[in-house]
Coordinates of C-alpha atoms in Angstrom, one line a residue:
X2 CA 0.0 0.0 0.0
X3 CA 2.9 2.1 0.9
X4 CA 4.4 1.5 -2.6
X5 CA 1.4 2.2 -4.4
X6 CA 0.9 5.9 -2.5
X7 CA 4.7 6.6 -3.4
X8 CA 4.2 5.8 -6.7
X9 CA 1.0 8.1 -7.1
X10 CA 2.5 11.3 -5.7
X11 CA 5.0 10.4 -8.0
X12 CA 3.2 10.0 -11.1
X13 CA 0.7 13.6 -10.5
X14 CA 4.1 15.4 -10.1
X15 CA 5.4 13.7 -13.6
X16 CA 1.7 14.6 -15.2
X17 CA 1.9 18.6 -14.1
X18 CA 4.0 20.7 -17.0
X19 CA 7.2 22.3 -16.2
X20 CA 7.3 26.2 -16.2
X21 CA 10.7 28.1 -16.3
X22 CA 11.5 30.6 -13.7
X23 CA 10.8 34.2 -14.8
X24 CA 13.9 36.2 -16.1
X25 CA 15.6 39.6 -14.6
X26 CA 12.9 41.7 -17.1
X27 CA 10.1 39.8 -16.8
X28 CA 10.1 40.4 -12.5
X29 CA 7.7 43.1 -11.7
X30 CA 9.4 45.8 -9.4
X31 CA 8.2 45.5 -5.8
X32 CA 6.7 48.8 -4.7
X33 CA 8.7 50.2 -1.8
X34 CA 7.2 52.3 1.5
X35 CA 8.7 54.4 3.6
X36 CA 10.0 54.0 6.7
X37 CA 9.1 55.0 10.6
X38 CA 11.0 58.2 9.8
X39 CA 10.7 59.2 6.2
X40 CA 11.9 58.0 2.7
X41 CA 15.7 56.7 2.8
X42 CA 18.2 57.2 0.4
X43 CA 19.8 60.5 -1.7
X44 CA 17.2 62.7 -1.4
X45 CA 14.7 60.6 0.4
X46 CA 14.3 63.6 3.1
X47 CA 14.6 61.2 6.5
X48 CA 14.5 62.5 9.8
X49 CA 17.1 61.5 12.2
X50 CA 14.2 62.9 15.0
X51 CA 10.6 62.9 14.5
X52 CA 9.1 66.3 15.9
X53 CA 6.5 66.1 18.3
X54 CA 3.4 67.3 17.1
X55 CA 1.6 70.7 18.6
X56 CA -1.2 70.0 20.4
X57 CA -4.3 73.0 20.6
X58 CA -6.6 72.9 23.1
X59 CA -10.4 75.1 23.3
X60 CA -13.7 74.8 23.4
X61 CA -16.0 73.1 20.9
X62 CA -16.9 76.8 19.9
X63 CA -13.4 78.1 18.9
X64 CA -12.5 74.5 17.5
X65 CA -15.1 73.5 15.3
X66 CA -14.1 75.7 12.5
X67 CA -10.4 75.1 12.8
X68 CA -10.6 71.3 13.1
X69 CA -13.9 68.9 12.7
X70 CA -12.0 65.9 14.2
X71 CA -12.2 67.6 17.5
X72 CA -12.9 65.3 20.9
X73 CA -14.4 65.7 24.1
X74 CA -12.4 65.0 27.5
X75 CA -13.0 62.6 30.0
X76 CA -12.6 64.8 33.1
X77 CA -16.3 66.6 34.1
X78 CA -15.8 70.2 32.8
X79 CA -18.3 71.7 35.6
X80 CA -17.1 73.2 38.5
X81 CA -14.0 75.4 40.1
X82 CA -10.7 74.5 37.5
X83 CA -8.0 72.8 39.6
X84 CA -5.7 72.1 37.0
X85 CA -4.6 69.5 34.6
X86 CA -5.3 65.8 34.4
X87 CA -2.3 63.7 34.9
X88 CA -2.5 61.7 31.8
X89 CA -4.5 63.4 29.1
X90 CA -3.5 67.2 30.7
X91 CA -7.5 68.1 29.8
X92 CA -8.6 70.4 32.1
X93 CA -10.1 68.9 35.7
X94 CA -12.7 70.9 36.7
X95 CA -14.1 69.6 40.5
X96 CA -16.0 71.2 43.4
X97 CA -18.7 69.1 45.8
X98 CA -21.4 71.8 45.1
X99 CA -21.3 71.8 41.8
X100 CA -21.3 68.1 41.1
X101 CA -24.2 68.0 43.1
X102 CA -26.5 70.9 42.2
X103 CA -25.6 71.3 38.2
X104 CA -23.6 67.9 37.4
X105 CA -25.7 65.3 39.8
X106 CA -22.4 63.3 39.9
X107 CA -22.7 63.1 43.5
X108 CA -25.4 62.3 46.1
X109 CA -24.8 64.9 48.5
X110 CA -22.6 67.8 48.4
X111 CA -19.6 67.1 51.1
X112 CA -15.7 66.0 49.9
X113 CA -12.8 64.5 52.6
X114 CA -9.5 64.9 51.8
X115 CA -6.9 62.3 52.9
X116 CA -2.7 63.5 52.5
X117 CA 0.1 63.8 54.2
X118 CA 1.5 67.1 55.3
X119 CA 3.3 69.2 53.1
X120 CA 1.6 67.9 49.9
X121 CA -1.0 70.6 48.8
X122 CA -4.4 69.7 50.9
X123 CA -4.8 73.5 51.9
X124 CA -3.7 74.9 48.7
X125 CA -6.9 72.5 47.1
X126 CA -9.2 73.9 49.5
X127 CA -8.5 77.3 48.9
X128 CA -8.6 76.9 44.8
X129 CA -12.3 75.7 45.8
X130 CA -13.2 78.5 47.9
X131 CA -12.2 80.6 45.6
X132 CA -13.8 79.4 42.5
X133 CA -17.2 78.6 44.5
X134 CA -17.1 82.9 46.1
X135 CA -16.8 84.0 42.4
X136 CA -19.9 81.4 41.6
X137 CA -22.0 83.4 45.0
X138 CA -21.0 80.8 47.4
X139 CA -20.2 82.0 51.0
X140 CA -16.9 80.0 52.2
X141 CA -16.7 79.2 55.6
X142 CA -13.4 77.6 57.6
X143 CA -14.7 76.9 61.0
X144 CA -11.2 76.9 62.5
X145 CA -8.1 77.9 60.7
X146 CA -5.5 76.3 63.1
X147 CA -2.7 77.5 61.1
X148 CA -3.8 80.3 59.6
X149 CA -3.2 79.3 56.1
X150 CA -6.4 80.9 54.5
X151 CA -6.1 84.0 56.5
X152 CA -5.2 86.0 53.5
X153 CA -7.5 84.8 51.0
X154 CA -10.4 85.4 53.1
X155 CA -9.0 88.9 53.4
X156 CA -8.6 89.1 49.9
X157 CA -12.4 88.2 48.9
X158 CA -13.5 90.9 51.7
X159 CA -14.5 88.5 54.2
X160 CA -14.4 88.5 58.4
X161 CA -11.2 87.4 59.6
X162 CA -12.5 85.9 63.5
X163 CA -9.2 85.7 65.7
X164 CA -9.4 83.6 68.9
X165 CA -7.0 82.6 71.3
X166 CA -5.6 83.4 74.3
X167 CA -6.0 86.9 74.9
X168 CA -6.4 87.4 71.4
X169 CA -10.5 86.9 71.1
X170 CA -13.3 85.7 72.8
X171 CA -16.3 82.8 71.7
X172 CA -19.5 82.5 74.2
X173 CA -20.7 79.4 74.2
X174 CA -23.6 80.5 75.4
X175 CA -24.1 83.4 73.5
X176 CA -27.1 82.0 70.5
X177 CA -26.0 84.7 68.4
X178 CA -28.4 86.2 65.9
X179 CA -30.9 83.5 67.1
X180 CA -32.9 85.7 69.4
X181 CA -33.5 88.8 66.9
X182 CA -33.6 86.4 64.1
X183 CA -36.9 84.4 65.9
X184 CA -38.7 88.1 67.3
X185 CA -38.2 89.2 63.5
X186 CA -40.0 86.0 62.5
X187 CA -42.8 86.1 64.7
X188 CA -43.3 89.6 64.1
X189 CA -43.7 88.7 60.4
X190 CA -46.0 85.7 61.3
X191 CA -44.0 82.8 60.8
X192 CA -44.2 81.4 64.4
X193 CA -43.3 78.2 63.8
X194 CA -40.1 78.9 62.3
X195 CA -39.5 81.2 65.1
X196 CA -40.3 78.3 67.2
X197 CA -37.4 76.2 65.5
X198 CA -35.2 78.7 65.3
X199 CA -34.9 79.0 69.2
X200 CA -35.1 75.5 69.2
X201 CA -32.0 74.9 67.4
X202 CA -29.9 77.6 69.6
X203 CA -30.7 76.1 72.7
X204 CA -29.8 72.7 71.4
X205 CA -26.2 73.7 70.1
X206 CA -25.5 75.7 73.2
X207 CA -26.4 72.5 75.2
X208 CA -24.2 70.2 73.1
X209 CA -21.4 72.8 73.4
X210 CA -21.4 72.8 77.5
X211 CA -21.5 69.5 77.0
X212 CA -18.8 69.0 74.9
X213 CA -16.0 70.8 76.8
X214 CA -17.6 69.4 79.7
X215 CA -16.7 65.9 78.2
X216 CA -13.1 67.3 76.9
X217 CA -12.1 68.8 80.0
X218 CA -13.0 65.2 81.4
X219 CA -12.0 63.2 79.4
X220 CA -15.4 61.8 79.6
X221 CA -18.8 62.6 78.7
X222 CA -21.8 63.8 81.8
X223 CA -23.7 61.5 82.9
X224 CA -27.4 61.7 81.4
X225 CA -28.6 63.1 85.1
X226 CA -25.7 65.8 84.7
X227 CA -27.1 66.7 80.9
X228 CA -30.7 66.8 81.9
X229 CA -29.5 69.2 84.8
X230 CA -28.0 71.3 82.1
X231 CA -30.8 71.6 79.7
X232 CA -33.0 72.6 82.7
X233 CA -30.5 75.4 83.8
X234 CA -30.2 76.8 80.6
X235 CA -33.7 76.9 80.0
X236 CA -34.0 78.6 83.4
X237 CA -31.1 81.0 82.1
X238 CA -33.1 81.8 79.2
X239 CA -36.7 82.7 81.2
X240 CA -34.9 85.0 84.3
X241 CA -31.5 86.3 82.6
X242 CA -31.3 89.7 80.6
X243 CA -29.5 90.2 78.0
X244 CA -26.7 87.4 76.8
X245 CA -25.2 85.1 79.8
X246 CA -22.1 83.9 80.0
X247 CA -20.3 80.2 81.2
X248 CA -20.4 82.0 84.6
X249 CA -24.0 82.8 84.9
X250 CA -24.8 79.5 84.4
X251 CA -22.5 78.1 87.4
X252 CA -25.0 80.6 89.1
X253 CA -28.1 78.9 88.8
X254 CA -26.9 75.6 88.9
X255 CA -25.7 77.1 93.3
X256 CA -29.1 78.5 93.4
X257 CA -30.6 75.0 93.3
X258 CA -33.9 75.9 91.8
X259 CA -36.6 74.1 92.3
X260 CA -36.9 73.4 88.2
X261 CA -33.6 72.2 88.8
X262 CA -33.7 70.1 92.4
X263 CA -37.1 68.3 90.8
X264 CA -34.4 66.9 87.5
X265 CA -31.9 66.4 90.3
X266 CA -34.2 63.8 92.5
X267 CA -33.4 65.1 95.3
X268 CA -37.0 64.2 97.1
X269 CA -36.8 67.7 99.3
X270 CA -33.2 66.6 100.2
X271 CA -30.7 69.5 99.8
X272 CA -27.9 66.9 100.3
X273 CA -28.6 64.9 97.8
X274 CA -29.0 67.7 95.1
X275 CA -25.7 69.0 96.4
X276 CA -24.1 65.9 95.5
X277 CA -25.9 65.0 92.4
X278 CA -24.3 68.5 91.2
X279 CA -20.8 68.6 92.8
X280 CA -18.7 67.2 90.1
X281 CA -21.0 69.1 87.4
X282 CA -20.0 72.2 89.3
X283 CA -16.6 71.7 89.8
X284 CA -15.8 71.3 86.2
X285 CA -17.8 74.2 85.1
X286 CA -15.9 76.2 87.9
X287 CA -12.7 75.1 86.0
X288 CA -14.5 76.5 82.5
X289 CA -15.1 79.8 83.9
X290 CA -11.9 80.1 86.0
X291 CA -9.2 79.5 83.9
X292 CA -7.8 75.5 83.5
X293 CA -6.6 73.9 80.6
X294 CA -9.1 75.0 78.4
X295 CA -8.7 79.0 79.3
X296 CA -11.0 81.5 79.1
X297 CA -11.5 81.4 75.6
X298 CA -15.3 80.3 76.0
X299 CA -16.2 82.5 79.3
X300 CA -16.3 85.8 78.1
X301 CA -18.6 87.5 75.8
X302 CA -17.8 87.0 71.9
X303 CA -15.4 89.8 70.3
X304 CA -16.0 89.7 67.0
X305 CA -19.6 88.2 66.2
X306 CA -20.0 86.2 62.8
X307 CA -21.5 87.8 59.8
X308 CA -24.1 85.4 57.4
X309 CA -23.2 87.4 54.1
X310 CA -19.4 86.8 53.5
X311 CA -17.1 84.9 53.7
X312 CA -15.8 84.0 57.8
X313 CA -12.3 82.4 58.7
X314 CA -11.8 81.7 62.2
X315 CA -8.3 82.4 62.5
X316 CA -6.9 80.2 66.3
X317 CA -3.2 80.0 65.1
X318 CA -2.2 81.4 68.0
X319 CA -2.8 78.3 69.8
X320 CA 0.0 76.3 70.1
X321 CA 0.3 73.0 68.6
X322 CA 0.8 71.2 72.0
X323 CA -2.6 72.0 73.7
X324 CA -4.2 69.6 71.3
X325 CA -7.3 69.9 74.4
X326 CA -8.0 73.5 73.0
X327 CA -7.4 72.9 69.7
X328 CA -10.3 70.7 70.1
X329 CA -12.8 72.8 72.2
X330 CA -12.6 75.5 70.0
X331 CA -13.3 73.7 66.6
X332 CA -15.8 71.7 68.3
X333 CA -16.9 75.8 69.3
X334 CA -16.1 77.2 66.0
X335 CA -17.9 74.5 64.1
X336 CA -21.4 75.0 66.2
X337 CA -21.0 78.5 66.1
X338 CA -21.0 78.2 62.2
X339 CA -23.4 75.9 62.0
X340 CA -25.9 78.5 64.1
X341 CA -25.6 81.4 61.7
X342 CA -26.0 78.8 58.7
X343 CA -29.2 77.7 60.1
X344 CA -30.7 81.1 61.1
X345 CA -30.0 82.4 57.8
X346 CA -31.9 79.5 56.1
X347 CA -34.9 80.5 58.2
X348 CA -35.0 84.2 56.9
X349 CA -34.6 82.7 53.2
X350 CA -37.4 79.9 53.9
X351 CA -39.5 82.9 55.4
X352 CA -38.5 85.1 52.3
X353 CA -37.4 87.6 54.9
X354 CA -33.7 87.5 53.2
X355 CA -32.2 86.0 50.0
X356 CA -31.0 83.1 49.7
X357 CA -27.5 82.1 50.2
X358 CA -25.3 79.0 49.8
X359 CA -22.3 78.0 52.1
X360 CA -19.2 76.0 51.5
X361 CA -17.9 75.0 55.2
X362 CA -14.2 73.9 55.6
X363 CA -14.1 71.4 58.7
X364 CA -10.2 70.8 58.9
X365 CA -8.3 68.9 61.3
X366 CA -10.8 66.8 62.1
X367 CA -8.6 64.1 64.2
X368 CA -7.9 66.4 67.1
X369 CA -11.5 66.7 67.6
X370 CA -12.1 63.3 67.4
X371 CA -9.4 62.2 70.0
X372 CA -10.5 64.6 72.2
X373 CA -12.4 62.5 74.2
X374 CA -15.2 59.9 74.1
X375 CA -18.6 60.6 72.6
X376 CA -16.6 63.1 70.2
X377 CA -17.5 61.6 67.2
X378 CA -21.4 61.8 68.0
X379 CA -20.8 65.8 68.8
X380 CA -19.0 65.8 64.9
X381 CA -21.6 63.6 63.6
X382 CA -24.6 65.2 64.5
X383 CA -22.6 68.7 63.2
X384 CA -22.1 67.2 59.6
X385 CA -24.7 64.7 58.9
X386 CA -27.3 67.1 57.6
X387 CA -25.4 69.3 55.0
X388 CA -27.6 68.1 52.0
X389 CA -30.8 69.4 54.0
X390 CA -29.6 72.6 54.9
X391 CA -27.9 74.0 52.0
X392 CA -24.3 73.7 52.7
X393 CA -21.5 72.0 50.9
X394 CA -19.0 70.4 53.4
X395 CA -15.4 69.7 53.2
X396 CA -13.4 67.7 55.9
X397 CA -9.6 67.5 56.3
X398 CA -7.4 64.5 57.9
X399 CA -3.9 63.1 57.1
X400 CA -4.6 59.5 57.3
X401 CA -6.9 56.8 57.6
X402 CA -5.4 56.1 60.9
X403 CA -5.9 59.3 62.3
X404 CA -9.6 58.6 62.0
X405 CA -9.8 54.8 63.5
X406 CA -6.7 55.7 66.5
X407 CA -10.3 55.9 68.6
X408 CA -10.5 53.3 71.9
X409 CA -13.5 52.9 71.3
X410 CA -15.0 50.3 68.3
X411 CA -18.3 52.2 67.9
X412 CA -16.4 55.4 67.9
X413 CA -13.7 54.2 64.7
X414 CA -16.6 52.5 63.0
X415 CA -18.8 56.2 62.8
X416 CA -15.0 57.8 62.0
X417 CA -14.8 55.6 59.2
X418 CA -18.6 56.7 58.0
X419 CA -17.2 60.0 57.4
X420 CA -15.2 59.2 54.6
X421 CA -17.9 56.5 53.5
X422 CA -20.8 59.0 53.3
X423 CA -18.4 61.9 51.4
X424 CA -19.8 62.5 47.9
X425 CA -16.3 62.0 46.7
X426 CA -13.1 61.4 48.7
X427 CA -9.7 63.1 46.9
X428 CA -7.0 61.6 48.5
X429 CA -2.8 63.1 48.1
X430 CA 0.2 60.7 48.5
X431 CA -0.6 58.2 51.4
X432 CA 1.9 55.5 52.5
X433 CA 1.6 51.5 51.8
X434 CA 0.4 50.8 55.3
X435 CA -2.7 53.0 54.6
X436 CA -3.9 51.1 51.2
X437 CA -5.8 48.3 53.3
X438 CA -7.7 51.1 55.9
X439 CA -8.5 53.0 52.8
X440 CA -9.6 50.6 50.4
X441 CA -12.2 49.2 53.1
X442 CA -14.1 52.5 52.9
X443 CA -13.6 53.2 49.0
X444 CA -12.5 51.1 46.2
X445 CA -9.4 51.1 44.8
X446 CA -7.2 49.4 41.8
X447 CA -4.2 48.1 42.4
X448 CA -2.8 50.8 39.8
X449 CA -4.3 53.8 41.8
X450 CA -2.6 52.5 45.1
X451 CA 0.6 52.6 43.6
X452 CA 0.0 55.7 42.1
X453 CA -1.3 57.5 45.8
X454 CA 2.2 55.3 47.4
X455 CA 4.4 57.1 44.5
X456 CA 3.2 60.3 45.4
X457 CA 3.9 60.2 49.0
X458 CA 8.0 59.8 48.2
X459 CA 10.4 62.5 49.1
X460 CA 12.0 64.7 46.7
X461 CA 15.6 63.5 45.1
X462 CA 18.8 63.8 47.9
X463 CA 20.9 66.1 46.0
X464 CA 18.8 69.1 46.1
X465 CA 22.1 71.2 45.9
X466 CA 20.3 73.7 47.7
X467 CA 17.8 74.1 45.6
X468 CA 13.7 74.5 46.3
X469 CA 12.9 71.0 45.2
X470 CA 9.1 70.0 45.3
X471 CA 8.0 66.3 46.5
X472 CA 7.1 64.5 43.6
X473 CA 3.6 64.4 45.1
X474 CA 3.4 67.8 45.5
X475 CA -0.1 69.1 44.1
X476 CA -1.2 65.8 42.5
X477 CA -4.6 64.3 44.0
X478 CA -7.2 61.3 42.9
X479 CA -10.8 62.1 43.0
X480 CA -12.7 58.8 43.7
X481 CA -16.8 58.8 43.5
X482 CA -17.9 55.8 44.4
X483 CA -16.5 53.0 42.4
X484 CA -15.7 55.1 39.6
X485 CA -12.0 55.2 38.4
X486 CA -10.1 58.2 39.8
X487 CA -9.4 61.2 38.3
X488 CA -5.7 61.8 38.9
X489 CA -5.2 65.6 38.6
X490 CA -2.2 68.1 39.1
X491 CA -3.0 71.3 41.1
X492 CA -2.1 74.6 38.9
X493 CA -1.1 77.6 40.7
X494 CA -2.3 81.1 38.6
X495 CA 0.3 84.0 38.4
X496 CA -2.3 85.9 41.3
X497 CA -2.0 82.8 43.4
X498 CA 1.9 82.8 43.4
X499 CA 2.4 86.8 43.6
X500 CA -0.4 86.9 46.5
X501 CA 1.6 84.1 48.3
X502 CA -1.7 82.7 49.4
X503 CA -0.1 79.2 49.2
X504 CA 2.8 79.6 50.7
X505 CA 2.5 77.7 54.2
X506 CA 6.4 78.1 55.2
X507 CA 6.8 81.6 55.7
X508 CA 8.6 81.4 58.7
X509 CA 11.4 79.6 56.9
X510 CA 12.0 81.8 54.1
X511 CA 14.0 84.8 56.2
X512 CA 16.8 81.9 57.4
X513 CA 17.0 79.9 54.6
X514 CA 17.7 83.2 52.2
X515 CA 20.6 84.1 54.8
X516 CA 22.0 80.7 54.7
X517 CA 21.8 80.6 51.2
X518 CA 23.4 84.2 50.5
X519 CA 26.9 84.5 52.0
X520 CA 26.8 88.6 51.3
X521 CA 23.9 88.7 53.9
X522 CA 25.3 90.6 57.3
X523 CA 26.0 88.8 59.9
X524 CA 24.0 89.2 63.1
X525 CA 25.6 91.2 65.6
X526 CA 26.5 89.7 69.2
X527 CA 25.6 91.0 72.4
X528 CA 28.8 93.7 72.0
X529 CA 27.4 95.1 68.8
X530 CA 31.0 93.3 66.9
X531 CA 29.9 90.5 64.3

């Protein structure tokens, strides 16, 4: 069988006629295509280096007629410009009010920022502040503890607040423009506002005396000590004239009412109320008198808080190492802010005044959270209802860890919800260890971790003395949900830069230039020689 297969292929090849190959004139010339780089040979014109080609960039307006090919980015074009996106270098345009009210890319208008120091979180904020006061929006940074947006605040014509020791006073007590605010609403008919209004003050002034109460502590009053409270201030209200003060309220707490002995349970006992309110009046003797939290809160306010401008409450003169003060007053600054927010949403409900929009600034965060336990309820109940009332929200923190170094479970679990409930989170360069804490409250890619780890990196070791930026420096990743990011570099404008409203290390500059200039004079010693 073999054979006979061998001699079949055999025979069809015999059968098939023989051609000759094709001469040297008959071969058709093979058409020849340039190369990567041009035509080669004499004369072919071929580039050693292929030019880059110039890229234009406008709007579909200016474009059209230029070019028909054009194309649309993939960055959201609604909101304040922040700069440049990482990749593609289209323009990233990003604010939480406006990708709520005009985009509807979010479900509620609040941001948190998550970066380490140094790498451009304030200088973020501040582009958005700016952008949303030229849009109408009233910025608001409940408690500047560095004073970092001191000068742009001055430089839309807002209030500049100061506090601090011996620097400026806040009443805790004082319900600011609540009181005329509700008499000018019932005098217009709207008694139920009114009603709300008042509400509302007497609620915030409670949770503030509670809330130093609970920092000066280091626990919270019991729930006898807090009903006490709300009775004496209500007391306060009905019998005091005019606005009381920390002290005031010590007052009729010694008086031992009877409104207040019947909360106490004293059954006609005057020991017992005595005791019930001993350690209550002890610390608010410490409030009024001095302690570790001042005087700040016992005086009448200094400067009171206007509704139609943008506020800054400037407490950089606190220093960094009473981290209990730091505390009390954002936790102060914060209510305070909130107050004026919500009275000026009743005289726009009422039609009394127009309405206005705020965009709050809540930075720091940690060091009110560490303050003490129940902290993150006081914060919570601050920042939960932002979408209600009309106010876009922004919260500050380093890390992931800041928010979850709590003792207590319940306490690190609502900490966490902060970030969780944010309409979008933009985070700057973050170490490895952060990646699994972050990426169980948003989702990440693998490639966007590595990207947030790169950024975190110093800048190169020979500097030679030059002003070197951290590679991370200005770059953040906007996350919505599980979106991908939107990795974006932070432009500074030619205002920005001459204005120096960025520049966080001014205290550094006058050494560094000396050390850097050997033609500076020398300082003279105590005998006037150098």
């Amino acid at each position: 069988m073999a054979l006979m297969k061998l001699f079949t292929r055999s025979s069809r090849k015999a059968a098939e006629p023989v051609t000759a190959a094709p001469t040297k004139a008959e071969r058709q010339p093979r058409e020849a295509g340039p190369g990567s780089r041009g035509w080669a040979g004499r004369g072919g014109g071929i580039a050693a280096l292929v030019p880059s080609v110039t890229e234009y960039r406008g709007t579909t307006v200016q474009v059209c007629g230029l070019w028909p090919f054009s194309s649309g980015a993939s960055s959201p074009m609604i909101g304040v410009p922040l700069g440049r996106h990482e990749e593609t270098q289209a323009t990233v345009c990003c604010d939480p009010i406006s990708w709520f009210q005009r985009a509807r890319l979010i479900s509620n208008p609040s941001a948190f920022i998550l970066g380490l120091p140094g790498l451009g979180k304030s200088t973020l904020v501040r582009r958005m502040f700016i952008g949303l006061s030229a849009q109408g929006v009233h910025p608001l940074i409940l408690g500047d503890l560095k004073g970092e947006h001191v000068k742009a605040v001055q430089a839309l014509g807002g209030q500049v607040i100061k506090l601090g020791r011996g620097v400026g006073y806040l009443n805790i007590l004082d319900p600011g423009q609540a009181v005329e605010v509700a008499q000018l609403l019932e005098d217009s008919g709207h008694h139920e506002d009114a009603a709300r209004v008042r509400a509302d003050a007497h609620g915030r002034r409670l949770t503030m005396v509670v809330s130093l109460i609970t920092i000066s502590r280091n626990n919270p009053p019991t729930d006898q000590e807090q009903t006490i409270l709300d009775r004496a201030l209500r007391v306060l209200d009905d019998r005091f004239e005019g606005i009381p003060v920390l002290k005031d309220l010590l007052d009729v707490i010694v008086s031992a009412p009877n409104e207040l002995r019947q909360v106490a349970l004293d059954r006609g006992d005057m020991a017992v109320y005595l005791q019930e309110t001993r350690a209550l009046e002890a610390t608010l003797l410490g409030l009024t008198g001095g302690g570790k939290l001042g005087e700040i809160f016992s005086r009448h306010t200094t400067n009171p808080m206007m509704r139609d401008r943008a506020v800054v409450f400037d407490v950089s003169s606190i220093d960094e190492t009473e981290t209990d003060l730091q505390a009390a007053i954002l936790l102060a600054c914060w209510s305070y802010g909130f107050g004026t927010v919500n009275v000026a949403n009743a005289l726009a409900d009422a039609g009394l005044e127009p309405r206005r929009n705020y965009f709050v600034v809540l930075d720091e965060l940690w060091r009110a959270l560490r303050a003490g336990k129940g902290m993150v309820d006081r914060v919570d109940a601050l920042t939960r209802l932002n979408r209600s009332v009309g106010v876009g929200q922004i919260m500050i923190s380093h890390t992931m860890s800041d928010l979850l170094a709590l003792p207590a479970e319940e306490d690190r679990m609502k900490a966490r919800g902060f970030v969780e409930r944010s309409g979008m989170v933009i985070c700057g360069g973050l170490p490895a260890s952060e990646m699994p804490l972050l990426t169980s409250a948003i989702p990440l890619s693998r490639q966007e971790q590595q990207k947030l780890i790169s950024w975190q990196d110093p800048p190169a070791w020979d500097s030679r003395g030059l002003d070197v930026e951290p590679p991370g420096r200005g770059k953040f990743l906007i996350k919505v949900g599980g979106r991908p990011g939107i990795p974006v570099q932070v432009g500074l404008t030619s205002i920005e830069q001459a204005e120096g409203l960025n520049d966080t290390n001014t205290r550094w500059h006058a050494p560094a230039e000396t050390l850097m200039n050997p033609a500076a004079p020398a300082l003279p010693t105590e005998g006037g020689t150098p």
